[in-house]
Short mmCIF file of C-alpha atoms in Angstrom, two decimals:
data_model
loop_
_atom_site.label_atom_id
_atom_site.label_comp_id
_atom_site.label_asym_id
_atom_site.label_seq_id
_atom_site.Cartn_x
_atom_site.Cartn_y
_atom_site.Cartn_z
CA MET G 1 -35.29 0.00 -13.03
CA LEU G 2 -32.31 -1.65 -11.73
CA LEU G 3 -32.26 -3.05 -8.71
CA ALA G 4 -28.90 -4.66 -6.44
CA ILE G 5 -29.37 -6.86 -3.53
CA SER G 6 -26.90 -8.14 -1.08
CA ALA G 7 -26.30 -11.94 0.31
CA ALA G 8 -27.66 -11.91 3.75
CA ASN G 9 -23.92 -13.29 5.27
CA THR G 10 -22.31 -10.31 7.26
CA SER G 11 -19.88 -12.40 9.14
CA GLY G 12 -16.30 -11.10 9.24
CA SER G 13 -13.80 -9.74 11.55
CA ASP G 14 -14.57 -7.02 13.83
CA LEU G 15 -13.40 -3.58 12.42
CA ARG G 16 -13.07 -1.62 15.41
CA HIS G 17 -9.49 -1.50 14.98
CA SER G 18 -9.50 -1.25 11.00
CA LEU G 19 -7.51 1.54 9.61
CA TRP G 20 -9.78 1.45 6.38
CA HIS G 21 -12.95 2.28 9.03
CA ALA G 22 -11.22 4.88 10.90
CA THR G 23 -10.09 7.04 8.20
CA ALA G 24 -12.78 6.71 5.61
CA ALA G 25 -14.95 9.20 4.11
CA ARG G 26 -18.49 9.42 6.13
CA ALA G 27 -20.87 6.87 4.18
CA PRO G 28 -23.47 8.06 2.38
CA ALA G 29 -26.81 8.23 4.30
CA THR G 30 -28.81 4.58 3.60
CA ALA G 31 -31.80 3.27 4.47
CA THR G 32 -33.17 -0.56 5.15
CA LEU G 33 -35.78 -1.88 2.37
CA GLU G 34 -39.15 -1.80 2.85
CA GLY G 35 -42.08 -3.02 0.90
CA ARG G 36 -42.37 -3.95 -2.53
CA ALA G 37 -39.93 -2.78 -5.20
CA GLU G 38 -39.68 -3.05 -8.95
CA ALA G 39 -36.81 -3.38 -11.39
CA ASP G 40 -34.77 -4.42 -14.58
CA VAL G 41 -32.00 -5.66 -12.77
CA VAL G 42 -30.42 -7.31 -8.92
CA ILE G 43 -27.28 -7.15 -8.46
CA VAL G 44 -26.35 -8.81 -4.92
CA GLY G 45 -23.60 -6.77 -3.18
CA ALA G 46 -22.78 -3.16 -2.15
CA GLY G 47 -18.78 -3.83 -3.00
CA TYR G 48 -17.20 -2.93 -6.16
CA THR G 49 -18.23 -5.34 -8.62
CA GLY G 50 -22.05 -4.23 -7.49
CA LEU G 51 -21.45 -0.56 -7.08
CA SER G 52 -19.19 0.16 -10.49
CA CYS G 53 -22.14 -1.85 -12.32
CA ALA G 54 -25.05 0.19 -10.73
CA LEU G 55 -23.82 3.30 -11.31
CA THR G 56 -22.68 2.49 -14.97
CA LEU G 57 -26.50 1.32 -15.53
CA ALA G 58 -27.46 4.43 -13.34
CA GLU G 59 -25.41 6.77 -15.59
CA ALA G 60 -27.63 5.33 -18.50
CA GLY G 61 -30.96 6.29 -16.76
CA ARG G 62 -31.98 3.34 -15.52
CA ALA G 63 -33.58 3.06 -11.78
CA VAL G 64 -31.13 1.28 -9.50
CA ILE G 65 -31.74 -0.07 -6.00
CA VAL G 66 -28.48 -1.41 -3.96
CA LEU G 67 -29.64 -3.63 -1.20
CA GLU G 68 -26.92 -4.49 0.85
CA ALA G 69 -26.80 -7.13 4.03
CA GLY G 70 -24.49 -5.15 6.21
CA GLU G 71 -22.82 -1.46 5.50
CA ILE G 72 -21.27 0.04 2.04
CA GLY G 73 -18.07 -1.99 1.32
CA HIS G 74 -18.61 -4.43 4.02
CA GLY G 75 -17.39 -7.10 2.91
CA ALA G 76 -13.62 -7.39 1.20
CA SER G 77 -14.25 -4.17 -0.67
CA GLY G 78 -13.44 -2.46 2.79
CA ARG G 79 -10.94 -4.88 4.08
CA ASN G 80 -8.33 -5.29 1.04
CA GLY G 81 -4.87 -3.66 1.55
CA GLY G 82 -5.48 -0.82 -1.12
CA GLN G 83 -3.22 -1.83 -3.73
CA VAL G 84 -4.58 -1.19 -7.40
CA ILE G 85 -2.66 -3.25 -9.17
CA PRO G 86 -3.72 -4.22 -13.06
CA GLY G 87 -3.64 -7.97 -14.59
CA LEU G 88 -4.42 -11.51 -13.25
CA LYS G 89 -2.38 -14.02 -11.74
CA HIS G 90 -1.61 -15.18 -14.87
CA ASP G 91 0.71 -13.90 -17.59
CA PRO G 92 -0.35 -12.45 -20.80
CA ASP G 93 1.08 -15.36 -22.73
CA ASP G 94 -0.62 -17.47 -20.39
CA LEU G 95 -3.93 -16.16 -21.54
CA VAL G 96 -3.37 -16.27 -25.16
CA ALA G 97 -2.37 -19.28 -24.94
CA ARG G 98 -5.31 -20.59 -22.91
CA LEU G 99 -7.71 -18.69 -24.91
CA GLY G 100 -6.37 -18.28 -28.84
CA ARG G 101 -4.67 -15.17 -30.02
CA SER G 102 -7.65 -13.32 -30.80
CA ARG G 103 -9.79 -13.17 -27.37
CA GLY G 104 -6.94 -13.76 -25.45
CA GLU G 105 -5.17 -10.76 -26.17
CA ALA G 106 -8.83 -9.30 -25.79
CA LEU G 107 -8.67 -10.62 -22.41
CA VAL G 108 -5.03 -9.22 -21.41
CA ARG G 109 -6.19 -5.80 -22.95
CA LEU G 110 -9.12 -5.49 -20.53
CA VAL G 111 -7.50 -6.48 -17.89
CA GLY G 112 -3.84 -4.63 -18.67
CA GLY G 113 -6.25 -1.58 -18.00
CA ALA G 114 -8.15 -2.16 -15.13
CA ALA G 115 -6.26 -0.34 -13.05
CA ASP G 116 -6.52 2.83 -15.05
CA ARG G 117 -10.29 2.29 -15.19
CA VAL G 118 -10.21 2.50 -11.34
CA PHE G 119 -8.35 5.83 -11.50
CA SER G 120 -10.74 7.39 -14.52
CA MET G 121 -13.64 6.64 -12.21
CA ILE G 122 -12.30 8.09 -9.26
CA ALA G 123 -11.54 11.32 -11.24
CA LYS G 124 -14.71 11.06 -13.36
CA HIS G 125 -16.47 11.12 -9.68
CA ARG G 126 -13.96 13.34 -7.70
CA ILE G 127 -14.13 10.12 -5.15
CA ASN G 128 -12.10 11.45 -2.11
CA CYS G 129 -10.18 8.08 -1.33
CA ALA G 130 -6.51 9.23 -1.46
CA ALA G 131 -6.08 8.23 -4.90
CA GLN G 132 -2.30 7.64 -6.15
CA GLN G 133 -1.47 6.02 -9.62
CA CYS G 134 2.24 5.67 -7.91
CA GLY G 135 3.00 1.80 -9.22
CA TRP G 136 3.65 -1.04 -7.88
CA ILE G 137 6.60 -2.99 -6.99
CA GLN G 138 6.63 -6.69 -7.45
CA PRO G 139 10.16 -7.93 -5.77
CA ALA G 140 11.67 -11.65 -6.31
CA HIS G 141 11.79 -13.41 -3.06
CA SER G 142 14.35 -15.87 -4.38
CA ALA G 143 16.65 -16.46 -7.51
CA ALA G 144 13.69 -19.06 -9.33
CA ALA G 145 10.61 -15.95 -8.71
CA ALA G 146 13.40 -13.36 -10.17
CA GLU G 147 13.34 -15.13 -13.78
CA THR G 148 9.21 -15.80 -13.39
CA ILE G 149 8.54 -11.48 -12.85
CA PHE G 150 10.82 -10.85 -15.29
CA ALA G 151 9.68 -13.32 -17.81
CA ARG G 152 6.20 -11.28 -16.92
CA ALA G 153 7.80 -7.83 -16.95
CA ARG G 154 9.11 -8.63 -20.41
CA GLN G 155 5.89 -9.81 -21.92
CA TRP G 156 3.93 -6.62 -20.73
CA SER G 157 6.65 -4.55 -22.20
CA ALA G 158 5.71 -6.16 -25.57
CA ARG G 159 2.37 -4.88 -25.15
CA ARG G 160 3.66 -1.12 -24.56
CA ALA G 161 2.52 -1.26 -21.04
CA PRO G 162 4.94 1.28 -18.74
CA VAL G 163 6.72 -1.11 -16.89
CA GLU G 164 10.35 -1.24 -15.75
CA LEU G 165 13.02 -4.54 -14.66
CA LEU G 166 14.50 -3.50 -11.37
CA ALA G 167 17.79 -4.73 -9.31
CA GLY G 168 20.59 -3.84 -7.35
CA ASP G 169 20.50 -0.51 -6.24
CA ARG G 170 17.66 0.83 -8.33
CA LEU G 171 15.46 -1.56 -6.51
CA ALA G 172 16.89 -1.24 -3.26
CA LEU G 173 16.44 2.94 -3.69
CA LEU G 174 12.99 2.43 -4.47
CA LEU G 175 11.99 -0.27 -1.80
CA GLY G 176 14.30 1.35 0.99
CA THR G 177 15.25 -1.63 1.80
CA ASP G 178 18.06 -4.42 0.26
CA VAL G 179 16.47 -7.70 1.53
CA TYR G 180 15.11 -8.42 -2.45
CA THR G 181 17.42 -8.54 -5.14
CA ALA G 182 15.19 -8.45 -8.39
CA GLY G 183 11.87 -7.11 -8.93
CA TRP G 184 9.63 -4.79 -11.54
CA LEU G 185 7.48 -1.64 -11.70
CA ASP G 186 4.45 -1.73 -13.22
CA ARG G 187 3.66 2.14 -13.14
CA ARG G 188 -0.28 1.82 -14.13
CA ALA G 189 -1.20 0.64 -10.45
CA GLY G 190 -1.61 2.97 -7.63
CA ALA G 191 -3.12 2.80 -4.62
CA LEU G 192 -6.32 3.99 -2.62
CA GLN G 193 -8.29 4.50 0.87
CA PRO G 194 -10.68 1.43 -0.45
CA LEU G 195 -13.50 1.99 1.90
CA ALA G 196 -13.70 5.27 0.95
CA TYR G 197 -13.82 4.13 -2.85
CA ALA G 198 -16.73 1.94 -1.98
CA ARG G 199 -18.40 4.11 0.15
CA GLY G 200 -17.24 7.08 -3.05
CA LEU G 201 -18.94 4.83 -5.89
CA ALA G 202 -22.12 4.62 -3.76
CA ARG G 203 -22.15 8.36 -3.51
CA ALA G 204 -21.85 8.54 -7.04
CA ALA G 205 -24.67 6.01 -7.91
CA ILE G 206 -26.96 7.88 -5.62
CA ALA G 207 -26.38 11.11 -7.09
CA ASN G 208 -27.20 8.98 -10.71
CA GLY G 209 -30.38 8.18 -9.30
CA ALA G 210 -29.75 5.05 -7.74
CA ARG G 211 -31.44 4.23 -4.21
CA VAL G 212 -29.04 2.43 -1.65
CA HIS G 213 -30.41 0.31 1.37
CA THR G 214 -28.06 -0.81 3.61
CA ALA G 215 -29.43 -3.57 6.62
CA SER G 216 -31.23 -5.16 3.93
CA ALA G 217 -30.42 -8.91 3.85
CA VAL G 218 -31.83 -11.31 0.91
CA LEU G 219 -33.07 -14.42 2.55
CA ARG G 220 -34.08 -15.74 -0.83
CA ILE G 221 -34.01 -15.36 -4.22
CA VAL G 222 -37.12 -16.96 -6.22
CA SER G 223 -38.57 -17.17 -9.83
CA GLU G 224 -42.22 -15.93 -10.31
CA LYS G 225 -44.09 -15.41 -14.03
CA LYS G 226 -40.70 -14.84 -16.00
CA GLN G 227 -39.11 -12.07 -12.92
CA TRP G 228 -36.82 -12.82 -9.88
CA ILE G 229 -38.28 -12.01 -6.32
CA ALA G 230 -35.62 -10.96 -3.99
CA ALA G 231 -37.01 -11.32 -0.36
CA THR G 232 -35.84 -9.55 2.36
CA ALA G 233 -36.90 -9.59 6.32
CA GLN G 234 -38.79 -6.32 5.64
CA GLY G 235 -39.43 -6.12 1.79
CA GLN G 236 -39.19 -7.83 -1.26
CA ALA G 237 -37.42 -6.26 -4.76
CA ARG G 238 -38.98 -8.24 -8.65
CA ALA G 239 -36.51 -7.93 -11.54
CA ARG G 240 -36.32 -9.97 -14.83
CA GLN G 241 -32.09 -9.68 -14.15
CA VAL G 242 -29.79 -10.34 -11.12
CA VAL G 243 -26.27 -9.95 -10.82
CA LEU G 244 -25.05 -11.80 -7.62
CA ALA G 245 -21.68 -10.15 -6.90
CA SER G 246 -21.23 -10.97 -3.09
CA ASP G 247 -17.80 -13.21 -4.30
CA ALA G 248 -16.57 -14.50 -0.50
CA TYR G 249 -19.23 -12.88 1.23
CA SER G 250 -21.84 -14.90 -0.43
CA GLY G 251 -23.21 -17.37 1.85
CA PRO G 252 -25.72 -19.66 1.51
CA LEU G 253 -28.06 -17.44 -0.68
CA TRP G 254 -26.69 -19.30 -3.96
CA PRO G 255 -24.98 -22.08 -3.16
CA GLU G 256 -22.87 -22.51 -6.55
CA LEU G 257 -21.33 -19.36 -5.80
CA VAL G 258 -19.84 -21.05 -2.53
CA THR G 259 -18.55 -24.57 -3.64
CA ASN G 260 -17.17 -22.19 -7.33
CA GLN G 261 -13.90 -20.97 -4.82
CA MET G 262 -11.70 -21.67 -1.49
CA VAL G 263 -12.44 -18.66 0.58
CA VAL G 264 -9.48 -17.86 2.97
CA THR G 265 -8.69 -14.70 5.05
CA SER G 266 -6.53 -11.73 4.30
CA VAL G 267 -4.92 -10.34 7.22
CA GLN G 268 -3.80 -6.70 7.93
CA THR G 269 -1.85 -4.81 10.03
CA ALA G 270 -0.59 -1.23 10.33
CA THR G 271 1.36 1.24 12.30
CA ALA G 272 0.72 4.82 13.78
CA PRO G 273 1.39 7.63 11.23
CA LEU G 274 5.42 7.68 11.02
CA PRO G 275 7.97 10.11 12.04
CA GLU G 276 8.45 11.94 8.36
CA ALA G 277 12.35 10.70 8.92
CA LEU G 278 11.31 6.97 8.90
CA ARG G 279 8.77 7.91 6.45
CA ARG G 280 10.87 8.99 4.10
CA THR G 281 13.29 6.07 4.27
CA ILE G 282 10.53 3.42 3.50
CA LEU G 283 9.05 2.95 -0.25
CA PRO G 284 10.71 6.91 -1.30
CA GLY G 285 9.92 6.11 -4.63
CA GLY G 286 6.33 6.34 -3.30
CA THR G 287 4.73 2.86 -4.86
CA VAL G 288 2.88 0.16 -3.55
CA ALA G 289 4.41 -3.46 -3.27
CA SER G 290 3.88 -7.10 -2.75
CA ASP G 291 6.03 -9.91 -3.50
CA THR G 292 6.35 -13.25 -5.15
CA ARG G 293 5.55 -15.54 -2.05
CA ARG G 294 3.35 -18.47 -2.44
CA LEU G 295 1.79 -16.68 0.73
CA LEU G 296 2.86 -13.20 -0.15
CA CYS G 297 3.25 -10.00 1.53
CA TYR G 298 1.99 -6.98 0.34
CA PHE G 299 3.13 -3.50 2.16
CA ARG G 300 2.37 0.32 1.46
CA LEU G 301 2.74 3.52 3.16
CA ASP G 302 -1.06 5.33 3.31
CA ALA G 303 -1.68 8.99 2.49
CA GLU G 304 -0.38 10.02 6.14
CA GLY G 305 2.50 7.40 6.39
CA ARG G 306 0.70 5.02 7.96
CA PHE G 307 2.90 1.63 6.86
CA VAL G 308 0.38 -1.20 6.28
CA ILE G 309 0.91 -4.84 5.66
CA GLY G 310 -0.57 -7.83 4.87
CA GLY G 311 -0.57 -11.44 3.97
CA ARG G 312 -1.93 -14.53 4.32
CA GLY G 313 -4.31 -15.24 7.26
CA SER G 314 -6.39 -18.40 8.07
CA VAL G 315 -8.79 -20.41 6.47
CA SER G 316 -11.76 -19.49 9.40
CA ASP G 317 -13.30 -16.29 10.68
CA THR G 318 -10.79 -16.20 13.74
CA VAL G 319 -6.96 -14.96 13.53
CA PRO G 320 -4.42 -15.63 16.24
CA ASP G 321 -2.52 -13.14 17.31
CA SER G 322 0.87 -14.67 16.39
CA VAL G 323 -0.56 -14.04 12.85
CA TYR G 324 -0.46 -10.55 13.53
CA ALA G 325 2.93 -10.74 15.02
CA ALA G 326 4.65 -12.36 12.22
CA LEU G 327 3.64 -9.62 9.69
CA ARG G 328 5.13 -7.08 12.68
CA ARG G 329 8.28 -9.08 12.08
CA ALA G 330 8.33 -8.94 8.56
CA ALA G 331 8.03 -5.62 8.77
CA ALA G 332 10.97 -5.46 10.75
CA ARG G 333 12.98 -7.57 8.86
CA MET G 334 12.82 -5.14 5.69
CA TYR G 335 12.84 -1.88 8.02
CA PRO G 336 14.11 -2.80 11.23
CA PRO G 337 12.57 1.28 13.09
CA LEU G 338 9.56 -0.28 12.84
CA ALA G 339 10.46 -3.20 15.40
CA ARG G 340 9.84 -0.10 17.35
CA VAL G 341 6.71 2.10 16.59
CA PRO G 342 3.27 1.35 17.72
CA TRP G 343 0.95 -0.83 15.73
CA PRO G 344 -2.62 0.20 16.67
CA TYR G 345 -4.77 -1.29 13.68
CA ARG G 346 -5.51 -4.66 12.76
CA TRP G 347 -8.26 -6.38 10.50
CA TYR G 348 -9.17 -9.24 8.10
CA GLY G 349 -11.46 -9.99 5.47
CA ARG G 350 -12.12 -12.59 3.01
CA VAL G 351 -10.29 -13.51 -0.33
CA GLY G 352 -12.05 -15.93 -2.84
CA LEU G 353 -9.53 -18.24 -4.35
CA THR G 354 -10.74 -19.89 -7.66
CA ARG G 355 -9.38 -23.40 -9.43
CA ASP G 356 -7.50 -21.96 -12.17
CA TRP G 357 -6.50 -18.62 -10.59
CA LEU G 358 -9.03 -16.51 -12.56
CA PRO G 359 -11.88 -14.06 -11.67
CA HIS G 360 -15.27 -16.28 -13.05
CA LEU G 361 -18.28 -14.93 -14.49
CA ALA G 362 -21.33 -16.83 -15.37
CA GLU G 363 -25.01 -16.94 -16.30
CA VAL G 364 -25.87 -19.39 -12.99
CA ALA G 365 -29.68 -19.00 -14.24
CA PRO G 366 -31.79 -17.74 -17.25
CA GLY G 367 -31.01 -13.83 -16.50
CA ILE G 368 -29.06 -14.49 -13.18
CA TRP G 369 -25.10 -13.16 -13.70
CA ALA G 370 -22.65 -14.18 -10.97
CA ALA G 371 -19.40 -12.77 -11.06
CA LEU G 372 -16.52 -13.66 -8.20
CA GLY G 373 -12.78 -15.44 -6.85
CA TYR G 374 -10.66 -12.22 -7.81
CA CYS G 375 -8.11 -14.06 -6.16
CA GLY G 376 -6.40 -10.94 -3.98
CA ARG G 377 -7.04 -8.43 -7.28
CA GLY G 378 -10.01 -7.53 -6.52
CA VAL G 379 -9.85 -3.40 -6.42
CA ALA G 380 -9.25 -3.54 -10.08
CA MET G 381 -10.64 -6.31 -11.35
CA ALA G 382 -14.16 -6.24 -9.39
CA THR G 383 -14.22 -2.83 -10.62
CA THR G 384 -13.43 -3.56 -14.25
CA MET G 385 -15.95 -6.59 -13.95
CA GLY G 386 -18.85 -4.49 -12.42
CA LEU G 387 -18.46 -2.12 -15.22
CA GLU G 388 -18.17 -4.43 -17.89
CA LEU G 389 -21.17 -6.54 -16.87
CA GLY G 390 -22.95 -3.16 -16.26
CA GLU G 391 -22.48 -2.27 -20.09
CA ALA G 392 -23.04 -5.54 -21.36
CA LEU G 393 -26.73 -5.57 -19.53
CA ARG G 394 -27.30 -1.52 -20.56
CA ASP G 395 -26.56 -2.86 -24.62
CA ARG G 396 -27.85 -6.01 -24.31
CA ARG G 397 -25.11 -7.84 -25.43
CA GLU G 398 -22.43 -10.66 -24.01
CA PRO G 399 -19.58 -9.32 -21.94
CA ALA G 400 -15.88 -8.98 -22.85
CA TYR G 401 -14.52 -10.91 -20.20
CA PRO G 402 -15.22 -15.04 -20.84
CA VAL G 403 -18.57 -16.07 -19.94
CA ALA G 404 -18.22 -19.81 -18.45
CA ALA G 405 -20.50 -22.22 -16.27
CA LEU G 406 -19.13 -22.28 -12.51
CA LYS G 407 -18.38 -25.68 -11.53
CA ALA G 408 -18.03 -27.10 -7.96
CA ILE G 409 -14.39 -27.48 -6.68
CA PRO G 410 -13.49 -31.35 -6.42
CA LEU G 411 -13.74 -31.90 -2.81
CA HIS G 412 -15.23 -28.61 -1.61
CA SER G 413 -16.30 -30.40 1.87
CA LEU G 414 -12.85 -31.00 2.84
CA ARG G 415 -11.60 -27.52 2.20
CA VAL G 416 -10.81 -26.25 5.40
CA PRO G 417 -8.41 -29.26 6.44
CA LEU G 418 -7.09 -28.96 2.69
CA LEU G 419 -6.71 -25.40 2.75
CA ARG G 420 -4.80 -25.42 6.45
CA ALA G 421 -2.36 -28.23 4.90
CA GLY G 422 -1.91 -26.21 1.80
CA ILE G 423 -0.97 -23.11 3.58
CA ALA G 424 1.29 -25.06 6.12
CA TYR G 425 3.00 -27.18 2.85
CA TYR G 426 3.62 -23.20 0.81
CA ARG G 427 4.88 -21.54 4.31
CA ALA G 428 7.61 -24.37 4.22
CA LEU G 429 8.53 -23.52 0.24
CA ASP G 430 8.60 -20.19 1.29
CA ALA G 431 10.78 -20.63 4.17
CA ILE G 432 13.06 -22.94 1.72
CA SER G 433 13.24 -20.23 -0.96
#
């Protein structure tokens, strides 16, 4: 039997004004864990990593129990921008330089296929989440950034990825704005309704025999007789292996996960459905987009024609109105008519940033695995990490993603003032460039 358990921390933004909560398909019925359960593996968190891992194991005939402190997709899986982007923040040649030719190219193939895995999962399990493999544009905000992304596109093209360099009229035509002068298009990428995707993964896991328990926060995990015991307020689960998949929402359950990453907020706001004539002028190429600023803007239309834009928020679980106003101004600079439409939706969530800007996979204790730090690429990479970890546990092999010990970030106790200073510095550099 496999058991998946969530961390205790459920704090975060008020989701009453979240577009995704307002429009997602209903979540499958769940209940709180009560009593004692036996398991082979414990996975912490009912987001993309935990659910895709649990689904993989359930499909192999393993009994699966998922315990979630809040609701399905309560954390970043239900709060992100819904952009499904392959790859990592590091370009392919950089990964090869870090890991060597063989291991580096293997990792490039793994992360380059991350978006394809998401869309394959959606098709296989018929998940209703407005998924479209419509492509992603990364426009450059400066001449220096243009050189960087041109090199990035060439590296992926050399590996036969379906990418295209963009400039001038071609870029303006696809974006519907001329505020950027260069960019690149990755056709592997796309969009989905992120909370609906998480709920669909849970529904598929349940259909394959998994048990999903919400409102079941894990209070502690302790070892006893070659098993791990995960205790909740009303029950406990015993397992030989554990997967901690709570990322930036880990809280105090396993402190090593907290000190391995910096946590910031990503803030989003969205319009009401736009009039058809206006909708046709915004991203008429049908893509999603995120630019190259250090504190980037990412934007898209949803399935009903709402304009969604997001960007960096704060280093705490409070976001002032001025942050949302800044996003609306950024939208209006690109698409002036958006200054005159209603913006009824606003929400935010946490993003885990690692020191090396790479996701981390580690065995933090004998039989306890942790996957975290997706650095803003969580839809595709969290799914990929969950699938890969599930397959590795199923087949009793090492994961294909590199495994390394988690290391605390130096001066992590000073993270709040350091992050505030860093955000202010990057904001100034973006303004200059």
